Coordinates of C-alpha atoms and ligand atoms in Angstrom, one line a residue:
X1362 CA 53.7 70.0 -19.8
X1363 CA 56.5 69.8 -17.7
X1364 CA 56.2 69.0 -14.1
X1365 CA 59.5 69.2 -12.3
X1366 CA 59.6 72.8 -11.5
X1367 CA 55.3 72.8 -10.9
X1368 CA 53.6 72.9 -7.6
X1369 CA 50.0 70.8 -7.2
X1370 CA 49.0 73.9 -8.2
X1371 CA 50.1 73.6 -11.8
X1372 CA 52.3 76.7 -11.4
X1373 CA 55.4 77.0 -12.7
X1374 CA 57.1 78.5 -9.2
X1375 CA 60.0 76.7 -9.0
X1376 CA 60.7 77.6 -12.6
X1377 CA 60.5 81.0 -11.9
X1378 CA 62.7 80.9 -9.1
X1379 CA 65.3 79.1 -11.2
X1380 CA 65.3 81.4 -13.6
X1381 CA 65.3 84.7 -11.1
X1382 CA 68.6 83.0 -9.8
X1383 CA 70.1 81.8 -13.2
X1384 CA 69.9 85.6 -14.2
X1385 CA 71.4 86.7 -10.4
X1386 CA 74.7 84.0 -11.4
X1387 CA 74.4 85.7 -15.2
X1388 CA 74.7 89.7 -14.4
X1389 CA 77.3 88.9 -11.6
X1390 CA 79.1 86.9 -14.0
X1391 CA 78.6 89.5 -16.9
X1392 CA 79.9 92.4 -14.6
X1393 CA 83.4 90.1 -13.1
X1394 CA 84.1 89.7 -16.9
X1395 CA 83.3 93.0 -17.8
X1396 CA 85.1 94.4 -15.1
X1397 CA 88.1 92.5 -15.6
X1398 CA 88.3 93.4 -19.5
X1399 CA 88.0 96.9 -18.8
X1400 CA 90.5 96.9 -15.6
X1401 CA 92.6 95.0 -18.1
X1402 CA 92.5 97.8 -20.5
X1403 CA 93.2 100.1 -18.2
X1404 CA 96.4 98.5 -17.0
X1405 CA 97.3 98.4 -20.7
X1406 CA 97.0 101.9 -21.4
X1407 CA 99.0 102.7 -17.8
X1408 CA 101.8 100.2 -18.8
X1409 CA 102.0 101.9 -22.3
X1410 CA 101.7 105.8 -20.9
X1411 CA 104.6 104.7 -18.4
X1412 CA 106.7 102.9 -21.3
X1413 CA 106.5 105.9 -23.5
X1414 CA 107.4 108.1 -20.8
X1415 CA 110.1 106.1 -20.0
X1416 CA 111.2 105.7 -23.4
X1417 CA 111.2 109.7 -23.8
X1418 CA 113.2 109.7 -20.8
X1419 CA 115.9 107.9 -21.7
X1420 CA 116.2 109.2 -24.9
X1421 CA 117.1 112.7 -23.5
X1422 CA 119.1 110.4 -21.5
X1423 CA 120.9 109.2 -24.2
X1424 CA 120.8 113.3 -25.8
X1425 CA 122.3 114.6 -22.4
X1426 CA 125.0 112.6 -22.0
X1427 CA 126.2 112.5 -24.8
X1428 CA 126.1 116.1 -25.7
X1429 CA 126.9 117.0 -22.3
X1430 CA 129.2 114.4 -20.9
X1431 CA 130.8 112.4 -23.8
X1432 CA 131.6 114.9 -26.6
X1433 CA 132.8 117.8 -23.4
X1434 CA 134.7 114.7 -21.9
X1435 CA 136.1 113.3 -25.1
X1436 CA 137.3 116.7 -26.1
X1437 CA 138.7 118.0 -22.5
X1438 CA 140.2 114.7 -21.4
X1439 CA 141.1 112.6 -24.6
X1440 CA 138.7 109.7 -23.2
X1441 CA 135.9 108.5 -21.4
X1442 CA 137.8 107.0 -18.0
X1443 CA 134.3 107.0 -15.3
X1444 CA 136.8 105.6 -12.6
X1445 CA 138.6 109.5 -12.2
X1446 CA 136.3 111.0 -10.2
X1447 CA 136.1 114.1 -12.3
X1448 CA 134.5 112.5 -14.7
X1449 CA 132.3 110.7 -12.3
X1450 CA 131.1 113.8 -10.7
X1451 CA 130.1 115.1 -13.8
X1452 CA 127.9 112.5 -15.0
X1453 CA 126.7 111.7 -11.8
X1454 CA 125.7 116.0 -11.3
X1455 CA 123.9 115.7 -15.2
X1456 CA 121.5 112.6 -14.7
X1457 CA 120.4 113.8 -11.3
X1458 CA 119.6 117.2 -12.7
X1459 CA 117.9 115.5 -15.9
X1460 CA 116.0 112.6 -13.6
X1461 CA 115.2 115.1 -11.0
X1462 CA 111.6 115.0 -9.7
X1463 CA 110.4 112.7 -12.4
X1464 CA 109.7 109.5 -9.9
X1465 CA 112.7 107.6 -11.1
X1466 CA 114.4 105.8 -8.5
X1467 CA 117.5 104.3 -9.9
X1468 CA 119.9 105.0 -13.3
X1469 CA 122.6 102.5 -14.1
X1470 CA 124.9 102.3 -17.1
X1471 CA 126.7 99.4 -18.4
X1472 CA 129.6 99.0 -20.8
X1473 CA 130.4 96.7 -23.5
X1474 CA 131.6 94.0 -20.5
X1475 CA 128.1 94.7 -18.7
X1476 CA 130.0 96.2 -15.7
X1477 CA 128.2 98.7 -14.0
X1478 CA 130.1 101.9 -14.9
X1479 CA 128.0 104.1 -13.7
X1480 CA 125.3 104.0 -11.1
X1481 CA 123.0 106.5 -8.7
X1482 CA 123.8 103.4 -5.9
X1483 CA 127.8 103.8 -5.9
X1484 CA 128.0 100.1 -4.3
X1485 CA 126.6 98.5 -7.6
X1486 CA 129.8 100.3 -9.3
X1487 CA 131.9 97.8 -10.9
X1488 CA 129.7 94.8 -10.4
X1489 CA 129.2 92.4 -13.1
X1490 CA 126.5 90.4 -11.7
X1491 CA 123.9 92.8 -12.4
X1492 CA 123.4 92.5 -15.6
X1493 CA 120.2 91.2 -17.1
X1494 CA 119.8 89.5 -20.2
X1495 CA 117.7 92.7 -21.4
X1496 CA 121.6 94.1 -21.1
X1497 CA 122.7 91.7 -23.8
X1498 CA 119.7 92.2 -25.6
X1499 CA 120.3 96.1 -25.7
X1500 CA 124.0 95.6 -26.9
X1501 CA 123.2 93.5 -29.4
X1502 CA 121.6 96.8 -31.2
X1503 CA 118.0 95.7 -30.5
X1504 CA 115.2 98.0 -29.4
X1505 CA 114.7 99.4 -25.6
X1506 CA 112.8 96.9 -23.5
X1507 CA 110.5 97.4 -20.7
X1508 CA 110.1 94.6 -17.7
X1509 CA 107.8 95.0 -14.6
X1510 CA 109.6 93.3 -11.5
X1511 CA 107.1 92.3 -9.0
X1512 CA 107.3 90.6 -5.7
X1513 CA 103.3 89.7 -6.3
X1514 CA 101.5 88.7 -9.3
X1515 CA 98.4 91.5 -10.0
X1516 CA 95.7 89.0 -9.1
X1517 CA 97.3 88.6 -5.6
X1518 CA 98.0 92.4 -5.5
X1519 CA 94.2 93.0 -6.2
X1520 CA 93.4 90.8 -2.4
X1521 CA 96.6 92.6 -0.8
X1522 CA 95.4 95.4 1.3
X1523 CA 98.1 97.7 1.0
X1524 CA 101.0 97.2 -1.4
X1525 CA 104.3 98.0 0.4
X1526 CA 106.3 100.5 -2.1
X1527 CA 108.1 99.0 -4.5
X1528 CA 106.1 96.3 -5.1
X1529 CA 105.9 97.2 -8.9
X1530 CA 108.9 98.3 -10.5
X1531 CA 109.4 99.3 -14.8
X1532 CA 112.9 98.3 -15.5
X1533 CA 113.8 100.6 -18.8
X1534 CA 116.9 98.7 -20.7
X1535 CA 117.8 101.3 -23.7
X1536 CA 120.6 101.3 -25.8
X1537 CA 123.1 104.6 -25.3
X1538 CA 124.4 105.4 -28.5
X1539 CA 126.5 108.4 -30.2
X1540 CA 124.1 110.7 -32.2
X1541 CA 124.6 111.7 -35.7
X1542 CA 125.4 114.8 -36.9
X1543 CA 122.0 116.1 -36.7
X1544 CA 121.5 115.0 -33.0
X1545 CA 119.1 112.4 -33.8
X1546 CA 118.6 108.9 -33.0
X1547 CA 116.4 106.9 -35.3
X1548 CA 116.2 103.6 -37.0
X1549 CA 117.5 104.4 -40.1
X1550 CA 120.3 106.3 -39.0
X1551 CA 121.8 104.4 -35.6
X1552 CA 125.0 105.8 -34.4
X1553 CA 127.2 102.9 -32.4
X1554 CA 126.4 102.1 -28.9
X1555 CA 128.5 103.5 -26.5
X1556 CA 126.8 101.6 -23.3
X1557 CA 123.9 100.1 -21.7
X1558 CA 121.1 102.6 -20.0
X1559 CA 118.8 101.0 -17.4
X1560 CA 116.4 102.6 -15.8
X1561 CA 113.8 101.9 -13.3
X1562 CA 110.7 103.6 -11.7
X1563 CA 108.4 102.6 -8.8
X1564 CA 105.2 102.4 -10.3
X1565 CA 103.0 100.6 -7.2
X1566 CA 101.3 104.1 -6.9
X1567 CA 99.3 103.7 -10.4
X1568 CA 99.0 100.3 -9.7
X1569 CA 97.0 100.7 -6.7
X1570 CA 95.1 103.3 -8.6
X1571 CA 94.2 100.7 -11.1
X1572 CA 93.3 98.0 -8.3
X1573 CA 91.1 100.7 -6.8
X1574 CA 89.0 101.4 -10.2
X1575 CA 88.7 97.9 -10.5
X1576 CA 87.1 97.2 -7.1
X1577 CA 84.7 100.2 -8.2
X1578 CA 84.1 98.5 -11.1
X1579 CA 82.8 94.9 -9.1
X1580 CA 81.8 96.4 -6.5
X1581 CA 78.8 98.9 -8.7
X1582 CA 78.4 96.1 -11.1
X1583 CA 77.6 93.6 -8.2
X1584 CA 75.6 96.3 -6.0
X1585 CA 73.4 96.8 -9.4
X1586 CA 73.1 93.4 -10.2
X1587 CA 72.1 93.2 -6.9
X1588 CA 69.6 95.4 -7.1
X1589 CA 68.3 94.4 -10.5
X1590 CA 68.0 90.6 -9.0
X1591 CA 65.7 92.2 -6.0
X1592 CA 63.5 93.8 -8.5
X1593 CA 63.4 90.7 -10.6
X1594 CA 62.2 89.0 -7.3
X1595 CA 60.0 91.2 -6.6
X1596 CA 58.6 91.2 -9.7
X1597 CA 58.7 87.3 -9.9
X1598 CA 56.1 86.9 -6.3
X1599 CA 53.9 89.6 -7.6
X1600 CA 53.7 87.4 -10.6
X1601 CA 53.5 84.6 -8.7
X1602 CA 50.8 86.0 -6.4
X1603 CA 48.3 87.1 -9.1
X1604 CA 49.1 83.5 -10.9
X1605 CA 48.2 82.0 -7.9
X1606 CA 44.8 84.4 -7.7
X1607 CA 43.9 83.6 -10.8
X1608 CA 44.2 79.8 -11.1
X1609 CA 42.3 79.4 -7.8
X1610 CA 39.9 81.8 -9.3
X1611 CA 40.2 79.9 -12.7
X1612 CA 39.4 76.0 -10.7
X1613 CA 36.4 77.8 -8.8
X1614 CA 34.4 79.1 -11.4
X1615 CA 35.5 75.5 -13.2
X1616 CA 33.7 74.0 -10.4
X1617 CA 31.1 76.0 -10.4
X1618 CA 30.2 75.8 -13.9
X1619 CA 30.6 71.7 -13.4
X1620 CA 28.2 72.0 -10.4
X1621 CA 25.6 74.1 -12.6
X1622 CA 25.5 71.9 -15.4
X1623 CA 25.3 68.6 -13.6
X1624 CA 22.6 70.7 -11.9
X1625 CA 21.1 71.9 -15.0
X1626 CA 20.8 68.8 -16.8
X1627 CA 19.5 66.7 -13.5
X1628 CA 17.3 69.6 -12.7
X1629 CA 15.9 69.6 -17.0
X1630 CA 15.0 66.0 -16.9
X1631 CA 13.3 65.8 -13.2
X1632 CA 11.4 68.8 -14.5
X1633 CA 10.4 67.0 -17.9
X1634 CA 9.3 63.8 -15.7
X1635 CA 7.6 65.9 -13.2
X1636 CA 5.7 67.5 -16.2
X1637 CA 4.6 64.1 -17.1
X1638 CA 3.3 62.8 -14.2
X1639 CA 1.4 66.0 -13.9
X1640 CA -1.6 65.5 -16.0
X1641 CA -2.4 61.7 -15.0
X1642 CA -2.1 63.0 -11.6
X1643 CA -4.7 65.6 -12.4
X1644 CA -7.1 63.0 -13.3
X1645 CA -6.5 60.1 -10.7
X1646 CA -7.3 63.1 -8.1
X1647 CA -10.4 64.3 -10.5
X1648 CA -11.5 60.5 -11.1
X1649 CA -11.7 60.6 -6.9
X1650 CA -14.2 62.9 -6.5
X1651 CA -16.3 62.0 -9.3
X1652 CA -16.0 58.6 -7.7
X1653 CA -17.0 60.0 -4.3
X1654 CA -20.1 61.9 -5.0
X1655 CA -21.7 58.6 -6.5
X1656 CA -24.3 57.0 -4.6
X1657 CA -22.3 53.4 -4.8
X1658 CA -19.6 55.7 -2.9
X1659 CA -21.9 55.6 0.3
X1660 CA -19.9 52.8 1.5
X1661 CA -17.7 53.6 4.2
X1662 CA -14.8 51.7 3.8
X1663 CA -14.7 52.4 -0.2
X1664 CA -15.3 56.5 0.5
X1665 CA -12.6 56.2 2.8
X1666 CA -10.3 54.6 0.2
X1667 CA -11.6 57.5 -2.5
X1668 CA -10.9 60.3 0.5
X1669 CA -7.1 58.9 0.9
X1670 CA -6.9 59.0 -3.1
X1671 CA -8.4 61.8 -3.7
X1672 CA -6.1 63.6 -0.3
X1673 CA -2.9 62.1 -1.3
X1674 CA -3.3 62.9 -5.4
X1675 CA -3.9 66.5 -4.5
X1676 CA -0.7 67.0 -2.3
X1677 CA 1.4 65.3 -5.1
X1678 CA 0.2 67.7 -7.1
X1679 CA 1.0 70.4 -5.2
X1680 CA 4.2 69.1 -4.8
X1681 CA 5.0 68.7 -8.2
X1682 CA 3.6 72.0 -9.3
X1683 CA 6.3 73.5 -6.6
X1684 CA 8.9 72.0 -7.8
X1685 CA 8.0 73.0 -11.4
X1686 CA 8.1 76.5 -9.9
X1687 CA 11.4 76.3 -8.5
X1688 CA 13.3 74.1 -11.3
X1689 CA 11.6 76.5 -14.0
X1690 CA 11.8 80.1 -12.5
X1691 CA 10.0 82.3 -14.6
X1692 CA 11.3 85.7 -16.1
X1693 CA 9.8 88.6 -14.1
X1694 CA 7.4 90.7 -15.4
X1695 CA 8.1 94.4 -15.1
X1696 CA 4.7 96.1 -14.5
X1697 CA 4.1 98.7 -11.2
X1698 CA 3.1 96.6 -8.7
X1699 CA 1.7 98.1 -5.2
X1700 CA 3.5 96.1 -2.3
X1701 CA 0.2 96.8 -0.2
X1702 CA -2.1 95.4 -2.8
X1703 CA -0.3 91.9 -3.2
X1704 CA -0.6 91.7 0.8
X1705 CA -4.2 92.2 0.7
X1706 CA -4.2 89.6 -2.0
X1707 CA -2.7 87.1 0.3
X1708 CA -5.0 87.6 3.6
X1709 CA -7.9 87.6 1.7
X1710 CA -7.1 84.6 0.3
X1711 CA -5.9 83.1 3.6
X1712 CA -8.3 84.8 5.9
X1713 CA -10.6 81.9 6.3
X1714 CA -7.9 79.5 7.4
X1715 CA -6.4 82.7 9.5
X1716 CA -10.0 82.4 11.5
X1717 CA -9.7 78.7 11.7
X1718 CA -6.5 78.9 13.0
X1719 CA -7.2 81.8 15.5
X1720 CA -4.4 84.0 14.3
X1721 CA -4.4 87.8 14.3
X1722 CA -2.8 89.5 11.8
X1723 CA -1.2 93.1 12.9
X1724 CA -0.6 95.0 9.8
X1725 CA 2.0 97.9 10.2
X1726 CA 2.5 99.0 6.4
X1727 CA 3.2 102.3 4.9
X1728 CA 1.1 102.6 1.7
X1729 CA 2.2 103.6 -2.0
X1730 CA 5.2 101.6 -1.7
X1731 CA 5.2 100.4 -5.4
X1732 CA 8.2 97.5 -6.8
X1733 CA 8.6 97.2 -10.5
X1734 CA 8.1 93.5 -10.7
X1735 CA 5.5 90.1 -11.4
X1736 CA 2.6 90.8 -9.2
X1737 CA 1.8 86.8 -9.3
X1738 CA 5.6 85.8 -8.5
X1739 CA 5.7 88.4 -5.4
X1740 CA 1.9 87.1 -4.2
X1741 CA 3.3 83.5 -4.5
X1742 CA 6.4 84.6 -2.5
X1743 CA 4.3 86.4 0.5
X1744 CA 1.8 83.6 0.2
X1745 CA 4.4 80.8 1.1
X1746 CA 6.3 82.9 4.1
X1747 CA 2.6 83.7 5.8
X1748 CA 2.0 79.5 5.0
X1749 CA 5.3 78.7 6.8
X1750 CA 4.1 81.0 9.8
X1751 CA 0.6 79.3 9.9
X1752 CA 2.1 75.9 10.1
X1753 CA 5.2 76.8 12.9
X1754 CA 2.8 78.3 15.1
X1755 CA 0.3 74.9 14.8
X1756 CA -2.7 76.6 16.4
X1757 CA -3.3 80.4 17.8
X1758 CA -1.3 83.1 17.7
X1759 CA 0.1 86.4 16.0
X1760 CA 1.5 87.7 13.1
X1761 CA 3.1 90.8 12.2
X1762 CA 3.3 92.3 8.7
X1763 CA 5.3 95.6 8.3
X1764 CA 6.4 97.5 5.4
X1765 CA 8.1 101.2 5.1
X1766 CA 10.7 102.7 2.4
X1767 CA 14.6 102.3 3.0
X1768 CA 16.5 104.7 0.8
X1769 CA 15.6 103.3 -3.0
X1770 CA 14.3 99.5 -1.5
X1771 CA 11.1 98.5 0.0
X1772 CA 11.8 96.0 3.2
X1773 CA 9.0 93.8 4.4
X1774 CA 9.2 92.0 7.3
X1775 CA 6.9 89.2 8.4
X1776 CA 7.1 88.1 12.3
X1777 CA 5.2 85.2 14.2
X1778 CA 4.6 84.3 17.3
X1779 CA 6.2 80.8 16.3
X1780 CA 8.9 78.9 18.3
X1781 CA 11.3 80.4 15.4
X1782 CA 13.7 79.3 13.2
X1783 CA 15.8 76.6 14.5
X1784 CA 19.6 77.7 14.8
X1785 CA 20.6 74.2 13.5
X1786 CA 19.1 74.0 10.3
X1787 CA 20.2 78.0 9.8
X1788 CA 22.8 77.8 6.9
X1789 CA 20.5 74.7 5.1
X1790 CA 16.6 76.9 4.9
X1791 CA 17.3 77.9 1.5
X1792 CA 18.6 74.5 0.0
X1793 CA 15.9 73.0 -2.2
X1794 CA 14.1 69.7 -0.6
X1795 CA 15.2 70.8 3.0
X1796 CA 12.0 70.5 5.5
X1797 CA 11.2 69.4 9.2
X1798 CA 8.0 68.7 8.4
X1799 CA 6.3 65.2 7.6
X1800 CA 4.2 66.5 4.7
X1801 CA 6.5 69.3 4.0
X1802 CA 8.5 69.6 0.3
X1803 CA 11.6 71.8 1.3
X1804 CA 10.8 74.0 -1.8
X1805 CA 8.7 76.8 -0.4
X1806 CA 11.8 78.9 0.9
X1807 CA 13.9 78.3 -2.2
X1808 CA 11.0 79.3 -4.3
X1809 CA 10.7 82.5 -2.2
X1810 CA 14.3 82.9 -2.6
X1811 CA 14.3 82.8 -6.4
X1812 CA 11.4 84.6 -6.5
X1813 CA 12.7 87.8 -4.7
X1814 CA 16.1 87.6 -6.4
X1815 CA 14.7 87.4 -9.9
X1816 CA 13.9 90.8 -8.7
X1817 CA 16.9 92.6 -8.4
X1818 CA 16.0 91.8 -3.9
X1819 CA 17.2 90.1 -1.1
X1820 CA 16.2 87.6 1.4
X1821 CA 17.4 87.4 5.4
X1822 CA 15.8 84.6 8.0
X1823 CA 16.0 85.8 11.6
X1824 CA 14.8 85.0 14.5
X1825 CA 12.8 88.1 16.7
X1826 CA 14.5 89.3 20.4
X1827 CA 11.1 88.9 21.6
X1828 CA 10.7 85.4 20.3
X1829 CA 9.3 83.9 16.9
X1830 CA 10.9 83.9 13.5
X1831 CA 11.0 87.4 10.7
X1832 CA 11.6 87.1 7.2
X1833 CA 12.4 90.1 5.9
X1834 CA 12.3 90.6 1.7
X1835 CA 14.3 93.7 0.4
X1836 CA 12.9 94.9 -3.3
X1837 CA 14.1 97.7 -5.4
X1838 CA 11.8 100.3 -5.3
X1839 CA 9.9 101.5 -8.8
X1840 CA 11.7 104.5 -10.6
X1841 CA 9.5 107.2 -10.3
Ligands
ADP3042 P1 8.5 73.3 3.9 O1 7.5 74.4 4.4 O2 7.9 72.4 2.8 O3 9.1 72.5 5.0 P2 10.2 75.5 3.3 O4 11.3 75.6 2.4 O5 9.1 76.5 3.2 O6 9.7 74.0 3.2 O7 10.7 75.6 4.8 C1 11.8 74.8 5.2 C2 11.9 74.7 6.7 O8 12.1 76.0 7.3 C3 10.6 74.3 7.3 O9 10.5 72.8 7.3 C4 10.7 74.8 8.7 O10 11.5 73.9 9.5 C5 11.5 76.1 8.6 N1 10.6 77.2 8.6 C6 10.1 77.9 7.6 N2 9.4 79.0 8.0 C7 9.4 79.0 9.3 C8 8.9 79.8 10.4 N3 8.1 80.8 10.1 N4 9.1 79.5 11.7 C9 9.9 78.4 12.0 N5 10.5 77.6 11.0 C10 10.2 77.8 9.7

């Protein structure tokens, strides 16, 4: 896998990111190009709409003058002399009223020595500078030409703000030539070329037209490339976000499932050894009091030795028994079972050590409450919380049992007159092994625990206002 573009994480981020701006550089690039092909083609089609109006122009030029002005000129004054003033006048009043309103802003002609014979600016009449080589070109018989004269290329033009007038001028250069007899001009039939017509027209106007579409072509190709790339980004942390989620989500339950099985397994083969030790346990502590009710056992110092065997082999067992009920939780049973009835099954059993002990026991329950559940689970459960109140208080005192119907769960609560649970060891009560006491296992919680979530319940560990500890056991009440 590749790890430049990953956080610790593993997440591809930083590739993301890269990619979100790759795409940003890639539209924007996209729209420049594809606004400067279609600006292009726009300028095109303007440059060609102006040339062929230009060129339709100057042919009824060419059609005007020389039905109007040559052949009338020809016939009425023997020749074409544009220095008598006459004749002048008369060409001068027929290509204003022909070029009249149509934009154009200046018309010269040019004889055969390119001198300016004619011209809408009398000073260029008679110059013979002014001739381009278009001029020669357009003697020479060849086809009109069309030249833009600008001051600034279009590229600069596109960053000037505003383009002075005149700053793009079509220069027409068209061949003036004597019609044939049907009054056309065309390339198979050329009549000889009296002069040389040139022509030019401001077109800055259009061209600021076409600078304007173009700017409204980058500027709604950038604003939507823009907005795509927000979208994208968007997009991209939501992604991000629920990646993130996820492969945090992903490495817990990783961990978890580690933790269980290491669990698992350790918690498979202490069980299995604990199971073995079990049965010689049972007879070393049964070999102890067979021992001990033997005459020979009469002597002290040996009975005491049988007492301490016989003590200590029972509390291993209980132990281990213990812990076999908390490493091997067994599958509830689902039978009816009366909450009431499993309390009377625990102070029965306990009531002699209750007496011994000097402790009351208030009970404050409301009867028919009835669980779907083990009976012998939940008596083992109420059994070890009333043990665990017998030994905090260490001598007289009280306890209260109560029990009454919340919505569709049974709450029990059972309260001593103990010192309470201590607020130190409060988040560590249900870890398995965890006890303050010397002969204590730390498993009759977390067996009371299991026990009560096996059944669908929950368990909470308080301490009582008035003083002493409560555990109270939630349990889904029976469907009726
Ligand atoms: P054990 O009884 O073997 O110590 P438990 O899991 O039953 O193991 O209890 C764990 C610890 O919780 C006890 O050692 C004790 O410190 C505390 N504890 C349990 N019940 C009470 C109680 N009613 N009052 C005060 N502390 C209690």
């Amino acid at each position: 896998m590749p790890r430049r573009f990953e956080l610790p994480g593993g997440l591809p981020f930083g590739f993301a990111r890269f990619l979100s701006w790759v795409s940003l550089v890639l539209i924007l690039a996209t729209s420049i190009v594809m606004s400067v092909v279609i600006t292009d083609s726009a300028r095109n089609t303007m440059f060609r709409k102006q040339q062929e109006f230009a060129s339709l122009l100057a042919e009824n030029l060419n059609h005007q003058i020389y039905r109007r002005f040559t052949l009338p000129t020809l016939v009425g004054f023997g020749r074409i002399a544009l220095r008598q003033p006459v004749q002048y006048e008369r060409l001068d009043q027929l290509v204003q009223s022909v070029i009249h309103g149509l934009q154009v802003s200046r018309v010269r002609i040019y004889d055969h020595g390119k001198i300016v014979s004619y011209s809408t600016d009398r000073a260029d009449l008679g110059r013979t500078d002014l001739a381009g080589p278009e001029v020669t070109v357009a003697l020479r018989d060849e086809d009109p030409s069309y030249t833009v004269d600008a001051g600034i290329s279009f590229w600069q033009a596109l960053f000037t703000p505003r383009l002075e007038p005149g700053s793009f001028i079509l220069r027409t250069t068209y061949p003036l030539r004597v019609e044939n007899r049907l009054g056309r001009i065309d390339d198979d039939d050329d009549g000889p070329i009296m002069g040389v017509l040139e022509m030019t027209q401001d077109i800055t106007n259009d061209t600021r037209s076409i600078i304007a579409f173009q700017w409204l072509i980058i500027g709604t190709a950038s604003l939507s490339s823009l907005v795509l790339f927000g979208m994208l980004l968007v997009f991209i942390r939501r992604a991000e976000r629920v990646m993130a989620e996820r492969m945090q989500e992903k490495q817990r339950l990783e961990r978890e499932l580690h933790q269980h099985e290491k669990l698992a397994g350790m918690g498979r083969v202490v069980a299995s050894i604990a199971h073995e030790i079990r049965n010689p346990l049972g007879i070393i502590r049964s070999s102890a009091e067979l021992l001990l009710k033997r005459p020979s056992s009469s002597d002290p110092v040996t009975a005491r030795i049988l007492e301490a065997i016989y003590d200590e082999a029972k509390r291993l067992s209980q132990t281990v028994n213990d812990f076999l009920d908390y490493a091997r939780p067994r599958q509830p049973r689902q039978d009816p079972v009366e909450a009431d009835g499993v309390l009377d099954r625990v102070l029965g059993f306990l009531e002699g050590e209750l007496a011994r002990r000097e402790v009351t026991v208030a009970r404050e329950t409301e009867p028919g409450i009835t669980i779907s559940g083990d009976g012998d689970l939940l008596y083992r459960a109420f059994y070890n919380i009333m043990v665990n109140a017998l030994q905090a208080m260490d001598g007289p005192g009280s306890i209260t049992v109560t029990s009454r119907r919340d919505g569709d769960a049974a709450e029990l609560a059972f309260r001593d007159s103990g010192p309470g649970f201590d607020p130190a060891n409060r988040e560590r009560l249900l870890d398995p092994f965890f006890t303050t006491k010397d002969d204590g296992t730390g498993l009759g919680l977390p067996i009371v625990n299991s026990i009560i979530t096996s059944h669908g319940g929950s368990l909470r560990i308080d301490n009582a206002p008035e003083g002493g500890a409560v555990v109270y056991v939630r349990l889904p009440l029976r469907a009726e």
